[in-house]
Short mmCIF file of C-alpha atoms in Angstrom, two decimals:
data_model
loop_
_atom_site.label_atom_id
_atom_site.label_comp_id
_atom_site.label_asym_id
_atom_site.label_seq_id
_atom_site.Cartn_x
_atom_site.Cartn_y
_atom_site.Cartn_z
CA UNK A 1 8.48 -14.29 18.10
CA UNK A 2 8.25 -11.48 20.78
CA UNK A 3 7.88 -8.97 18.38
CA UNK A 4 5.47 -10.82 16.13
CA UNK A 5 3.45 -11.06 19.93
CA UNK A 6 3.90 -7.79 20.26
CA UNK A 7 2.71 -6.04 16.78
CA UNK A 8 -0.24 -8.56 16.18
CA UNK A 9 -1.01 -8.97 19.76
CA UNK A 10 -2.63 -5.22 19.44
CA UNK A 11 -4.47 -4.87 16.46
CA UNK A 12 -4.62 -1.17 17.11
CA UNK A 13 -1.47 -0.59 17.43
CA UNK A 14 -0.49 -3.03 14.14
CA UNK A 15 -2.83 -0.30 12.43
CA UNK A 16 -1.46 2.77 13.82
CA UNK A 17 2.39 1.65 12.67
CA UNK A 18 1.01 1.11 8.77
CA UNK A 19 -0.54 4.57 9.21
CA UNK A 20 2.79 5.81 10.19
CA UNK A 21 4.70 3.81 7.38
CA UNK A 22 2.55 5.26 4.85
CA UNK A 23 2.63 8.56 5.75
CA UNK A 24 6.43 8.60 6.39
CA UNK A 25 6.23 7.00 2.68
CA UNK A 26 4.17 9.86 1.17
CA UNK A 27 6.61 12.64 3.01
CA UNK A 28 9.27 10.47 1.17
CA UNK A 29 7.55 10.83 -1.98
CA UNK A 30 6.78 14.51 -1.40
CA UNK A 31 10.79 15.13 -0.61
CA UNK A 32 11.94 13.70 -4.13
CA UNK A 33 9.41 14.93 -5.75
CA UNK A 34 9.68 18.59 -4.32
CA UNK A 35 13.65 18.43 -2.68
CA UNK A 36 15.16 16.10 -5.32
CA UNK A 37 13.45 17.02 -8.32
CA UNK A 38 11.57 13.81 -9.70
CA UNK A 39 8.21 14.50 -11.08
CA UNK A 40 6.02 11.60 -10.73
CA UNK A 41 4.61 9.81 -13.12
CA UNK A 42 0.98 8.65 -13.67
CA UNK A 43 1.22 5.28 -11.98
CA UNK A 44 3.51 6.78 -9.13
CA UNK A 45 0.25 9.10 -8.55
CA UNK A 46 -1.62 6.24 -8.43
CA UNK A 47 0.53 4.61 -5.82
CA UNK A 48 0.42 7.74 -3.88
CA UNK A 49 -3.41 7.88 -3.73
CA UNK A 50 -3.05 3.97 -2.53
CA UNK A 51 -0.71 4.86 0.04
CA UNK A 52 -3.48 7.96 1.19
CA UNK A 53 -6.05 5.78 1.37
CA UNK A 54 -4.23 2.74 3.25
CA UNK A 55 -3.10 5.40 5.56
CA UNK A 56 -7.02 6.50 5.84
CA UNK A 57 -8.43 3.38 6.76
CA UNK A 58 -5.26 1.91 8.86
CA UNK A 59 -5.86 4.93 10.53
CA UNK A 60 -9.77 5.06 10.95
CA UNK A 61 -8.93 1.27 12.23
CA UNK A 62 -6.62 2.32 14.92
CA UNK A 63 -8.84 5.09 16.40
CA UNK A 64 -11.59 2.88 16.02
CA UNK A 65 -13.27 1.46 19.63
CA UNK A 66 -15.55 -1.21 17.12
CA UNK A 67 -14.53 -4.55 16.37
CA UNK A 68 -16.95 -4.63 13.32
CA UNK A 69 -15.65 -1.31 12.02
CA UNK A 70 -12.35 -1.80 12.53
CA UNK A 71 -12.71 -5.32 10.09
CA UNK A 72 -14.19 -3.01 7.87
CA UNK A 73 -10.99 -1.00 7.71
CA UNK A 74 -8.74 -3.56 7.38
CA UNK A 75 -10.40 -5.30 4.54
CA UNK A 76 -11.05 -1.94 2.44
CA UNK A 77 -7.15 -0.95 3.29
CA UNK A 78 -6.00 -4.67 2.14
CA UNK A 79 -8.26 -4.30 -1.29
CA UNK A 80 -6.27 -1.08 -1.68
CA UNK A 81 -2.98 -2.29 -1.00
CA UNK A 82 -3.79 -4.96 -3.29
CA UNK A 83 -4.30 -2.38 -5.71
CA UNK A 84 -1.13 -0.57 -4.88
CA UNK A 85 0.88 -3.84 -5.05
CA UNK A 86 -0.36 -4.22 -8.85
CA UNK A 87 0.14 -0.45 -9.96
CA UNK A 88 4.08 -0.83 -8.38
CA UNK A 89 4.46 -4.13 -10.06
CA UNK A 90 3.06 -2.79 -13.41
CA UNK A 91 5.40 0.07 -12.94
CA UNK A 92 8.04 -2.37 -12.26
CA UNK A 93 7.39 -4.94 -15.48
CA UNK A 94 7.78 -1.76 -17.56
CA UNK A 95 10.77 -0.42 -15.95
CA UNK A 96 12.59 -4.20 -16.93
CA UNK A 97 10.85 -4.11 -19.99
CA UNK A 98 10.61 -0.50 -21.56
CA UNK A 99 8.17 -0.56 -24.43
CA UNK A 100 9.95 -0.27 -28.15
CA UNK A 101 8.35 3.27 -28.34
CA UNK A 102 8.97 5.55 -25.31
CA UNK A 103 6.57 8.51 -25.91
CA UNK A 104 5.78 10.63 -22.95
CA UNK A 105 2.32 10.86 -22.71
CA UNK A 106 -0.21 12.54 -21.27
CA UNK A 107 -0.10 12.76 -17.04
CA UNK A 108 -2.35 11.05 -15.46
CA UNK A 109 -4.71 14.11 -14.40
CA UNK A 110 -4.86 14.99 -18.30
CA UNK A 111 -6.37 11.36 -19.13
CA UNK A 112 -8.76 11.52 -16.52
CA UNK A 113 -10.14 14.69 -18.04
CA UNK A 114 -10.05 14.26 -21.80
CA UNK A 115 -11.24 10.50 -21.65
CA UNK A 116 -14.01 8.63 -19.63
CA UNK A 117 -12.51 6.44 -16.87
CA UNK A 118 -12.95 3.04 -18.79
CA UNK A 119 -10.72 4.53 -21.46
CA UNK A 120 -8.86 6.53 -18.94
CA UNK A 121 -7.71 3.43 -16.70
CA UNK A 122 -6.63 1.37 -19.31
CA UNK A 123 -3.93 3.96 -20.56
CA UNK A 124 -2.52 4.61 -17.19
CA UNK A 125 -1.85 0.93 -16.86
CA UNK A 126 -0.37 0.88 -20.40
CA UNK A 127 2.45 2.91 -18.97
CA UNK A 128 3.52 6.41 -20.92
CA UNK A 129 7.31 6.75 -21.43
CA UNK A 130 7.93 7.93 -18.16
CA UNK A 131 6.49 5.58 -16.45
CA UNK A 132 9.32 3.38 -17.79
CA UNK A 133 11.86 5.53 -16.88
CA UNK A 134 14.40 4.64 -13.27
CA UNK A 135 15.48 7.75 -11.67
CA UNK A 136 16.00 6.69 -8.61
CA UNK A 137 17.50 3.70 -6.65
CA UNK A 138 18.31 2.19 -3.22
CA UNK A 139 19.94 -1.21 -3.02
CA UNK A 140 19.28 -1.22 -6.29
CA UNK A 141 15.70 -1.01 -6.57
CA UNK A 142 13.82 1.62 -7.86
CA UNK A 143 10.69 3.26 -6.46
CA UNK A 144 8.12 1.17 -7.81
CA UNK A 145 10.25 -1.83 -6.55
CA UNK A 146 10.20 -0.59 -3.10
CA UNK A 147 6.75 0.72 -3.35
CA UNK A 148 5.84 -2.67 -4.31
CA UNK A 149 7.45 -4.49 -1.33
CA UNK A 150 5.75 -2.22 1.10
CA UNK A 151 2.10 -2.80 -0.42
CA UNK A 152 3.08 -6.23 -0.22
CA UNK A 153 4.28 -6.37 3.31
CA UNK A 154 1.15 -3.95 4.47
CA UNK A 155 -1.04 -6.60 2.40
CA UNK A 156 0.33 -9.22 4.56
CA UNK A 157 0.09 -8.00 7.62
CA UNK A 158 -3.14 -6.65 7.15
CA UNK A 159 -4.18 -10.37 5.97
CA UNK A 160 -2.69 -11.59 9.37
CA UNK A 161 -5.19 -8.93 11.19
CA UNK A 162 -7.75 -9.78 9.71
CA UNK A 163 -7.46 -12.96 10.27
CA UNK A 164 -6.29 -12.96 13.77
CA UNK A 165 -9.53 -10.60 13.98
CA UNK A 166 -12.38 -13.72 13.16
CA UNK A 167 -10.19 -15.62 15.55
CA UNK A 168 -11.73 -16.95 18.88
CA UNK A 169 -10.50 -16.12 22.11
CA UNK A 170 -9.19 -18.49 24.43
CA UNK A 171 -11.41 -20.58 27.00
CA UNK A 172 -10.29 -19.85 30.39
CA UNK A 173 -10.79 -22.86 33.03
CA UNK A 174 -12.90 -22.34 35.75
CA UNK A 175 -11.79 -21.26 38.85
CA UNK A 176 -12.50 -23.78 41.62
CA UNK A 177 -14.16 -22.58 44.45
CA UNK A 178 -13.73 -23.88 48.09
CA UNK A 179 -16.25 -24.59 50.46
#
């Protein structure tokens, strides 16, 4: 329980280490991608662009002296994880169910430019053949399942914030005085 004190005592500080956790995530990414080899595909961009923007707002949150503002960040970074959590578990449904046709299709920066973004976001979603496709695992779980886990345990504690952030202090007794 000391810990949980200690990380949600300090909403600040709660913010600052899901900054950190994303960005340590996106220097993952960047190392498989550029080290390893792994070219991601376009709902692992769209997972990266979730963890940018988590990291953004966790991180406008921490710096932030305003209570008001900094409930501002947390909500908009918790609708974004949310967003993340359903891109990785998308990625995840097709990677334990490939689709009967694996075509590679377009990447994601190619759909956004040839189609208008109601066509655009529907097909990214839809999964192209790589999407479907596990190169990479730890413990077993690929990438989407971890980056799935994370959006879900930022979502979490960011919930916890933000409700810890509407709570209201403590009364304090009165001192007594003596006359």
């Amino acid at each position: 329980m000391k810990f949980f004190d200690w990380y949600f005592g300090a909403p600040r500080r709660a913010l600052a280490l899901i900054c950190v956790a994303c960005i340590a995530m996106l220097a993952f990414g960047m190392y498989l991608q550029h080290v390893v080899g792994l070219e991601p595909c376009p709902m692992c961009v769209v997972q990266r662009y979730a963890l940018v923007l988590v990291a953004v707002f966790t991180g406008l949150g921490a710096a932030s002296g305003s209570k008001a503002l900094r409930i501002a960040t947390i909500l908009t970074a918790l609708v974004v994880a949310v967003g993340g959590a359903y891109t990785a578990a998308s990625q995840s449904w097709l990677q334990w169910y490939p689709p009967e046709v694996v075509s590679c299709g377009r990447d994601i920066y190619g759909m956004i430019e040839t189609f208008p973004l109601q066509r655009a976001l529907p097909m990214i979603f839809r999964g192209a053949g790589d999407c479907s496709q596990i190169d990479w695992t730890f413990l077993g779980l690929s990438i989407a399942n971890w980056s799935f886990i994370a959006f879900t345990g930022f979502g979490l504690a960011l919930l916890v914030l933000l409700a810890r952030s509407f709570r209201r202090p403590p009364i304090r007794p009165a001192l007594k005085t003596v006359r």
